[in-house]
Coordinates of C-alpha atoms in Angstrom, one line a residue:
M1 CA -21.4 -47.1 33.9
R2 CA -22.9 -46.2 30.4
K3 CA -21.8 -42.5 31.0
K4 CA -18.6 -43.4 31.8
G5 CA -18.4 -45.2 28.8
I6 CA -19.7 -42.3 26.7
I7 CA -17.4 -39.6 28.6
S8 CA -14.4 -42.1 27.8
L9 CA -15.4 -42.4 24.1
S10 CA -16.0 -38.5 23.9
I11 CA -12.4 -37.9 25.3
V12 CA -11.0 -40.7 22.7
A13 CA -13.1 -38.6 19.7
V14 CA -11.7 -35.7 21.0
L15 CA -8.2 -36.7 21.3
G16 CA -8.3 -38.5 17.9
L17 CA -9.5 -35.0 16.3
Y18 CA -6.5 -32.9 18.1
V19 CA -4.1 -35.7 17.0
G20 CA -5.6 -35.5 13.3
I21 CA -5.1 -31.5 13.4
E22 CA -1.5 -32.2 14.9
K23 CA -0.7 -34.7 12.1
S24 CA -2.1 -32.2 9.3
R25 CA 0.2 -29.4 10.8
A26 CA 3.2 -31.6 10.7
S27 CA 2.4 -33.3 7.8
F28 CA 4.6 -31.3 5.5
S29 CA 8.3 -31.6 5.0
D30 CA 8.8 -28.0 4.3
T31 CA 6.7 -25.8 6.5
A32 CA 7.8 -26.3 10.1
G33 CA 9.0 -22.9 11.5
H34 CA 7.8 -21.1 7.8
W35 CA 6.4 -17.8 8.5
G36 CA 3.1 -18.8 6.6
A37 CA 2.6 -21.9 8.6
D38 CA -0.6 -21.0 10.3
A39 CA -2.1 -19.7 7.2
I40 CA -0.9 -23.0 5.5
N41 CA -2.7 -24.9 7.9
K42 CA -5.8 -22.9 7.6
A43 CA -6.2 -23.5 4.0
I44 CA -5.5 -27.4 4.2
Q45 CA -8.3 -27.5 6.8
L46 CA -10.7 -25.5 4.4
K47 CA -9.5 -27.4 1.5
V48 CA -8.6 -24.5 -0.5
V49 CA -5.3 -25.8 -1.5
D50 CA -3.3 -29.4 -1.1
G51 CA -0.1 -30.3 -0.7
Y52 CA 2.1 -32.7 -3.0
P53 CA 2.4 -36.2 -3.2
D54 CA 6.2 -36.1 -1.9
G55 CA 4.6 -34.7 1.3
S56 CA 5.7 -31.3 0.6
F57 CA 3.7 -28.0 0.3
K58 CA 6.6 -25.9 -1.8
P59 CA 5.4 -22.7 0.2
E60 CA 8.0 -20.8 -1.9
Q61 CA 7.1 -21.9 -5.3
S62 CA 5.1 -19.5 -7.4
V63 CA 1.5 -20.1 -8.0
S64 CA -0.3 -19.8 -11.2
R65 CA -3.3 -17.5 -12.2
A66 CA -5.6 -20.6 -12.7
E67 CA -4.0 -22.0 -9.0
F68 CA -5.3 -18.6 -7.2
M69 CA -8.6 -18.4 -9.2
K70 CA -9.6 -21.8 -7.6
M71 CA -8.1 -21.0 -4.1
T72 CA -10.3 -17.8 -4.1
A73 CA -13.3 -19.3 -5.3
T74 CA -13.0 -22.3 -3.0
A75 CA -12.5 -20.2 0.0
L76 CA -15.7 -18.1 -1.1
K77 CA -17.6 -21.2 -1.6
L78 CA -18.7 -19.9 -5.2
K79 CA -21.1 -22.0 -6.7
L80 CA -19.4 -23.7 -9.7
D81 CA -21.5 -23.9 -12.9
S82 CA -20.4 -26.8 -15.7
V83 CA -18.0 -25.6 -18.5
E84 CA -17.4 -27.2 -21.7
Q85 CA -15.4 -30.4 -21.5
G86 CA -12.0 -30.0 -22.3
S87 CA -11.9 -26.4 -21.7
G88 CA -9.4 -26.0 -18.9
W89 CA -9.9 -27.3 -15.4
Y90 CA -9.8 -23.7 -14.2
K91 CA -12.4 -22.5 -16.3
A92 CA -15.4 -23.4 -13.7
Y93 CA -13.3 -21.5 -10.9
V94 CA -12.7 -18.6 -13.6
K95 CA -16.2 -18.3 -14.4
A96 CA -17.3 -18.0 -10.9
L97 CA -15.5 -15.3 -10.0
T98 CA -16.3 -13.2 -13.1
D99 CA -19.9 -14.0 -12.3
A100 CA -19.8 -12.9 -8.8
G101 CA -17.8 -9.5 -10.3
I102 CA -14.3 -10.3 -8.6
T103 CA -12.4 -10.6 -11.7
R104 CA -13.2 -9.1 -15.2
D105 CA -11.7 -10.2 -18.7
R106 CA -9.4 -7.1 -19.0
D107 CA -8.0 -7.8 -15.3
F108 CA -5.2 -9.7 -17.3
A109 CA -2.7 -8.9 -19.7
T110 CA -2.7 -12.2 -21.6
E111 CA -5.0 -15.2 -20.9
D112 CA -2.0 -17.3 -20.1
W113 CA -3.7 -18.8 -17.0
N114 CA -0.4 -21.0 -16.2
A115 CA 1.5 -17.7 -15.9
P116 CA 2.3 -16.6 -12.3
I117 CA 0.2 -14.4 -10.8
T118 CA 1.6 -10.8 -9.8
R119 CA 1.0 -9.1 -6.6
L120 CA -0.8 -6.6 -8.4
E121 CA -3.2 -9.1 -9.8
M122 CA -3.8 -10.8 -6.7
S123 CA -4.2 -7.4 -4.7
R124 CA -7.0 -6.6 -7.6
I125 CA -8.7 -9.8 -6.8
A126 CA -8.6 -9.4 -3.2
V127 CA -9.8 -5.8 -3.1
R128 CA -12.9 -6.8 -5.3
A129 CA -13.6 -10.0 -3.0
T130 CA -13.8 -7.7 0.1
D131 CA -16.0 -4.9 -1.4
A132 CA -19.5 -5.4 -2.7
D133 CA -19.6 -2.0 -4.6
L134 CA -16.4 -2.7 -6.7
Q135 CA -18.2 -6.2 -7.7
K136 CA -20.8 -4.0 -9.5
K137 CA -20.0 -4.1 -13.2
E138 CA -20.2 -0.4 -13.6
F139 CA -17.5 0.2 -11.1
N140 CA -14.1 -0.1 -12.2
I141 CA -10.6 0.6 -10.5
D142 CA -7.1 1.6 -11.7
N143 CA -3.9 -0.1 -10.7
A144 CA -2.9 2.5 -8.3
S145 CA -6.0 2.3 -6.6
V146 CA -6.0 -1.4 -6.3
M147 CA -2.6 -1.0 -4.3
F148 CA -3.6 1.6 -2.1
N149 CA -7.2 0.0 -1.2
A150 CA -5.1 -3.3 -0.7
T151 CA -2.2 -1.7 1.5
K152 CA -4.7 0.5 3.9
T153 CA -6.9 -2.3 4.6
G154 CA -4.0 -4.7 5.2
L155 CA -4.9 -7.4 2.9
I156 CA -1.5 -6.6 1.1
Q157 CA 1.9 -6.2 3.0
G158 CA 5.0 -4.5 1.7
L159 CA 8.3 -6.6 1.2
A160 CA 11.5 -5.3 2.3
N161 CA 11.0 -1.6 3.6
G162 CA 7.4 -1.4 2.2
E163 CA 8.2 -2.2 -1.4
L164 CA 5.3 -2.6 -3.3
A165 CA 6.7 -5.3 -6.1
V166 CA 3.6 -5.0 -8.4
D167 CA 5.1 -7.2 -11.0
A168 CA 6.7 -9.8 -8.5
P169 CA 5.1 -13.3 -8.6
T170 CA 3.2 -14.5 -5.9
T171 CA 4.2 -17.7 -3.7
R172 CA 2.1 -20.4 -2.4
A173 CA 2.8 -19.2 0.8
Q174 CA 1.8 -15.6 0.1
S175 CA -1.6 -16.9 -1.8
V176 CA -2.9 -18.8 1.2
T177 CA -2.1 -16.0 3.4
I178 CA -4.0 -13.4 1.4
I179 CA -7.1 -16.1 1.5
D180 CA -7.0 -16.0 4.9
R181 CA -7.0 -12.1 5.0
I182 CA -9.9 -12.2 2.6
L183 CA -11.9 -14.4 4.8
K184 CA -10.9 -12.3 8.0
V185 CA -12.1 -8.9 6.1
N186 CA -15.4 -10.4 5.1
N187 CA -15.8 -11.8 8.7
G188 CA -15.7 -7.8 9.9
E189 CA -12.0 -8.3 11.4
K190 CA -9.7 -5.6 11.1
L191 CA -6.1 -6.5 9.8
Q192 CA -2.5 -4.7 10.7
V193 CA -1.5 -2.4 7.9
D194 CA 1.8 -2.0 6.5
Q195 CA 2.4 2.0 6.9
A196 CA 5.4 2.1 4.7
A197 CA 3.6 -0.2 1.9
A198 CA 0.3 1.8 2.2
S199 CA 2.6 5.2 2.0
F200 CA 4.3 4.2 -0.8
A201 CA 0.7 3.4 -2.4
E202 CA -0.7 6.6 -1.9
I203 CA 2.5 8.1 -3.1
D204 CA 2.2 6.1 -6.3
L205 CA -1.5 6.9 -6.5
R206 CA -1.5 10.7 -5.5
G207 CA 1.7 11.8 -5.2
S208 CA 1.2 12.2 -1.5
N209 CA 0.7 10.0 1.7
F210 CA -1.0 12.7 4.2
E211 CA -3.9 10.2 4.5
T212 CA -1.9 7.6 5.6
V213 CA 0.1 9.3 8.1
W214 CA -1.9 12.3 9.2
N215 CA -5.4 10.9 7.7
M216 CA -5.7 14.1 5.4
R217 CA -5.6 14.7 2.0
I218 CA -3.9 17.3 -0.3
K219 CA -4.7 17.8 -4.1
T220 CA -3.2 15.2 -6.4
L221 CA 0.3 15.9 -7.4
P222 CA 2.6 16.6 -9.6
V223 CA 1.3 20.5 -10.0
T224 CA 3.3 22.6 -12.4
E225 CA 3.3 26.8 -11.9
K226 CA 5.2 29.3 -13.3
I227 CA 7.2 31.7 -10.9
N228 CA 7.6 34.1 -13.4
D229 CA 7.8 34.4 -17.6
H230 CA 10.9 32.3 -17.2
L231 CA 10.8 30.2 -14.2
E232 CA 8.6 27.0 -13.5
L233 CA 8.1 25.0 -10.4
T234 CA 6.9 21.4 -10.5
I235 CA 6.1 19.5 -7.1
H236 CA 6.3 15.9 -7.9
K237 CA 5.5 14.6 -4.8
M238 CA 5.1 15.4 -1.0
V239 CA 5.9 13.0 1.9
V240 CA 5.4 12.8 5.4
V241 CA 7.8 10.8 7.3
D242 CA 7.5 9.9 11.3
T243 CA 11.0 9.9 12.4
K244 CA 9.8 7.8 15.2
K245 CA 8.9 5.0 13.0
P246 CA 11.9 3.2 11.1
D247 CA 9.7 1.7 8.6
S248 CA 7.9 4.9 7.4
A249 CA 8.3 5.4 3.8
Y250 CA 11.3 7.7 3.1
F251 CA 12.5 7.4 6.4
D252 CA 16.1 7.1 5.0
L253 CA 16.1 10.7 3.8
Y254 CA 15.8 12.0 7.5
E255 CA 17.2 9.1 9.5
E256 CA 19.8 11.3 11.1
M257 CA 16.9 13.7 12.8
A258 CA 15.2 10.3 14.5
S259 CA 16.8 11.0 17.9
D260 CA 16.2 12.7 21.1
Y261 CA 18.4 15.5 20.0
W262 CA 15.9 16.4 17.4
G263 CA 12.9 15.2 19.5
Y264 CA 11.8 12.8 16.5
P265 CA 9.7 15.2 14.5
Y266 CA 7.6 14.6 11.8
V267 CA 9.2 16.1 8.5
M268 CA 7.2 17.2 5.4
G269 CA 9.5 16.6 2.5
A270 CA 8.9 18.0 -1.2
Y271 CA 10.5 16.7 -4.4
I272 CA 10.8 19.7 -6.8
T273 CA 12.0 20.6 -10.1
L274 CA 12.8 24.2 -10.8
K275 CA 13.2 24.8 -14.5
N276 CA 14.7 28.0 -15.9
K277 CA 13.6 28.4 -19.7
A278 CA 15.9 31.4 -20.4
T279 CA 18.4 33.3 -18.4
E280 CA 17.5 36.7 -16.9
E281 CA 19.3 39.3 -15.0
E282 CA 20.6 37.4 -11.6
N283 CA 18.0 36.8 -8.8
I284 CA 18.2 34.4 -6.4
I285 CA 14.7 32.2 -5.5
W286 CA 14.5 30.4 -2.1
P287 CA 12.2 27.3 -2.8
R288 CA 11.3 27.7 1.0
Q289 CA 9.9 30.8 0.4
I290 CA 7.7 29.4 -2.3
I291 CA 6.5 26.3 -0.6
T292 CA 5.1 26.8 2.9
T293 CA 2.9 25.3 5.5
L294 CA 1.1 27.6 8.1
L295 CA 0.8 26.1 11.5
G296 CA 1.1 28.6 14.2
Q297 CA 4.3 27.0 15.3
R298 CA 7.8 26.6 15.4
V299 CA 9.4 24.7 12.1
I300 CA 12.7 22.9 12.7
A301 CA 15.4 23.6 10.0
S302 CA 15.9 20.5 7.6
H303 CA 18.4 19.8 5.1
D304 CA 17.4 20.5 1.9
N305 CA 18.9 19.5 -1.5
I306 CA 17.8 22.6 -3.3
I307 CA 19.1 26.0 -0.8
N308 CA 18.4 28.3 -3.6
F309 CA 17.9 28.9 -7.2
K310 CA 20.1 31.8 -9.5
T311 CA 17.8 32.9 -12.3
N312 CA 20.6 33.6 -14.7
I313 CA 21.7 30.3 -14.9
D314 CA 19.8 28.0 -17.4
G315 CA 18.3 24.4 -17.0
E316 CA 16.4 22.2 -14.8
Y317 CA 17.4 21.4 -10.8
S318 CA 15.5 19.0 -8.7
G319 CA 15.6 17.9 -5.3
W320 CA 14.0 17.9 -2.0
I321 CA 13.3 20.9 0.6
S322 CA 11.7 19.9 3.9
F323 CA 10.2 21.2 6.9
G324 CA 10.1 19.6 10.4
F325 CA 7.2 19.8 13.0
E326 CA 7.9 19.4 16.5
R327 CA 5.9 16.2 17.6
D328 CA 5.1 17.6 21.2
V329 CA 3.0 20.3 19.8
F330 CA 2.4 19.0 16.4
D331 CA 0.4 15.9 18.0
P332 CA -2.0 17.7 20.0
M333 CA -3.2 19.9 16.9
L334 CA -3.8 16.6 15.3
N335 CA -6.0 15.4 17.9
Q336 CA -8.2 18.6 17.8
G337 CA -8.7 18.0 14.5
K338 CA -6.5 20.8 13.2
K339 CA -4.4 20.1 10.0
P340 CA -1.1 22.1 8.3
L341 CA -2.5 24.5 5.5
I342 CA -0.1 23.8 2.9
K343 CA 0.2 26.7 0.1
I344 CA 2.6 27.8 -2.9
H345 CA 3.4 31.5 -3.3
L346 CA 3.7 32.8 -6.5
P347 CA 4.1 36.4 -7.7
S348 CA 0.6 36.9 -9.1
K349 CA -1.4 34.5 -6.7
Q350 CA -1.4 32.0 -3.9
L351 CA -2.2 28.1 -4.5
N352 CA -3.8 26.3 -1.7
L353 CA -2.9 22.7 -2.0
M354 CA -5.6 21.2 0.5
Y355 CA -8.1 18.9 -0.7
N356 CA -11.6 19.9 -0.4
E357 CA -14.3 17.1 -1.2

C-alpha cells in the first residue's frame, strides 16, 4: 500500500510540474502563436527575463542596453559584485560582463544604458560571449567582423532577404532568442545559418562572399589598377549567387537564370568602375577580357551592364559583369577541392585575386 501511495504521489507531483510549465507557457496574453514563443518560455524558466504585471510579455517592445546586459549576465550565471548604491540597478550586470571580457567601455557610442540596444551592439556581445579568445583584452574586433562572425555561426540571422540592419533596435523576442542561441553555442550545438545574411556580412567585410558560398577566399576588395595611362579599373565587390537558392544574396540580379533552362548555375558577378581620365584615340575595352576566371570548363553567358567601354569618352562607368558556371560541372570540382582561379589581366601584368594565407 505504501508503494502505491508513493507512486500516486509521484504522479501527482509530475502532473503538477507539467501543469505548472504549461501554465507558464500560456501565462502571457500576447505570445500565443508568436515566432519567439519557445525562446520566451525558456528565458522565463531560466529566470532571464520577466513578464509585465498586466499579464503581457510585449515581445515586440524594444530592449534597452541595460536590459540586455542583465539578460546576458543572468543567462551566463556571472558573479555579481556589489556596486556603489544609487549608481543604477544595471551597474552590477555591466561590471560582470566587463570583468568577463564580454563588453568593453568603447562598445557603445554613448553611455545611455536606457537607449534601445542595436543589432550590432547585441551581435558584439553575442560573439564575445561565445568566443573565449575574443574575451581576452588584447583582442579587438571591428564592426564588420562582428557581423560576419555573428552570422556565419548562426547567432544572428537577417531580417527580410538577409538584411543585416545593424542600427535597428532589438525587440524583447529577438533578445531572448539571441540569449538562447548563445547558450546553445556554448553547449557545443551548431546553429542554422542564414546564408544570405552571412553573405551580406562577408561582402561588407571583404567585398566578396566566396567563403560563405564556396568555402574559399579571395583578396579583400575593392582593388584599383591602371589598364593604361588613361584608363583605371576598380573592382568594388565580387559576389557568388547560387541560383538554386532564392535566399542567396543578390539573387534578384540573376533571378531569370534560376530555371531548368539555364540549369540553375552559379553566377559570379563583379561590380566594377571604369574611369577614363583623358580621351585618346578610340579603342574598345571589353571588361570580360580583363577579369577572368579559369576553371577549364564552359562558362555560361550572363547579362552584363557594361558590355564594352570606348576610350575616347571621358567619365566613369559602373556596372556588373558576370560569369555563370554550370552546376553539374562545378559541384564535382568543389567536392574535389578545386577552386576557380580569378585574375585581372592588364597590359603589363596579371593580378591574382586568390587569397593565400
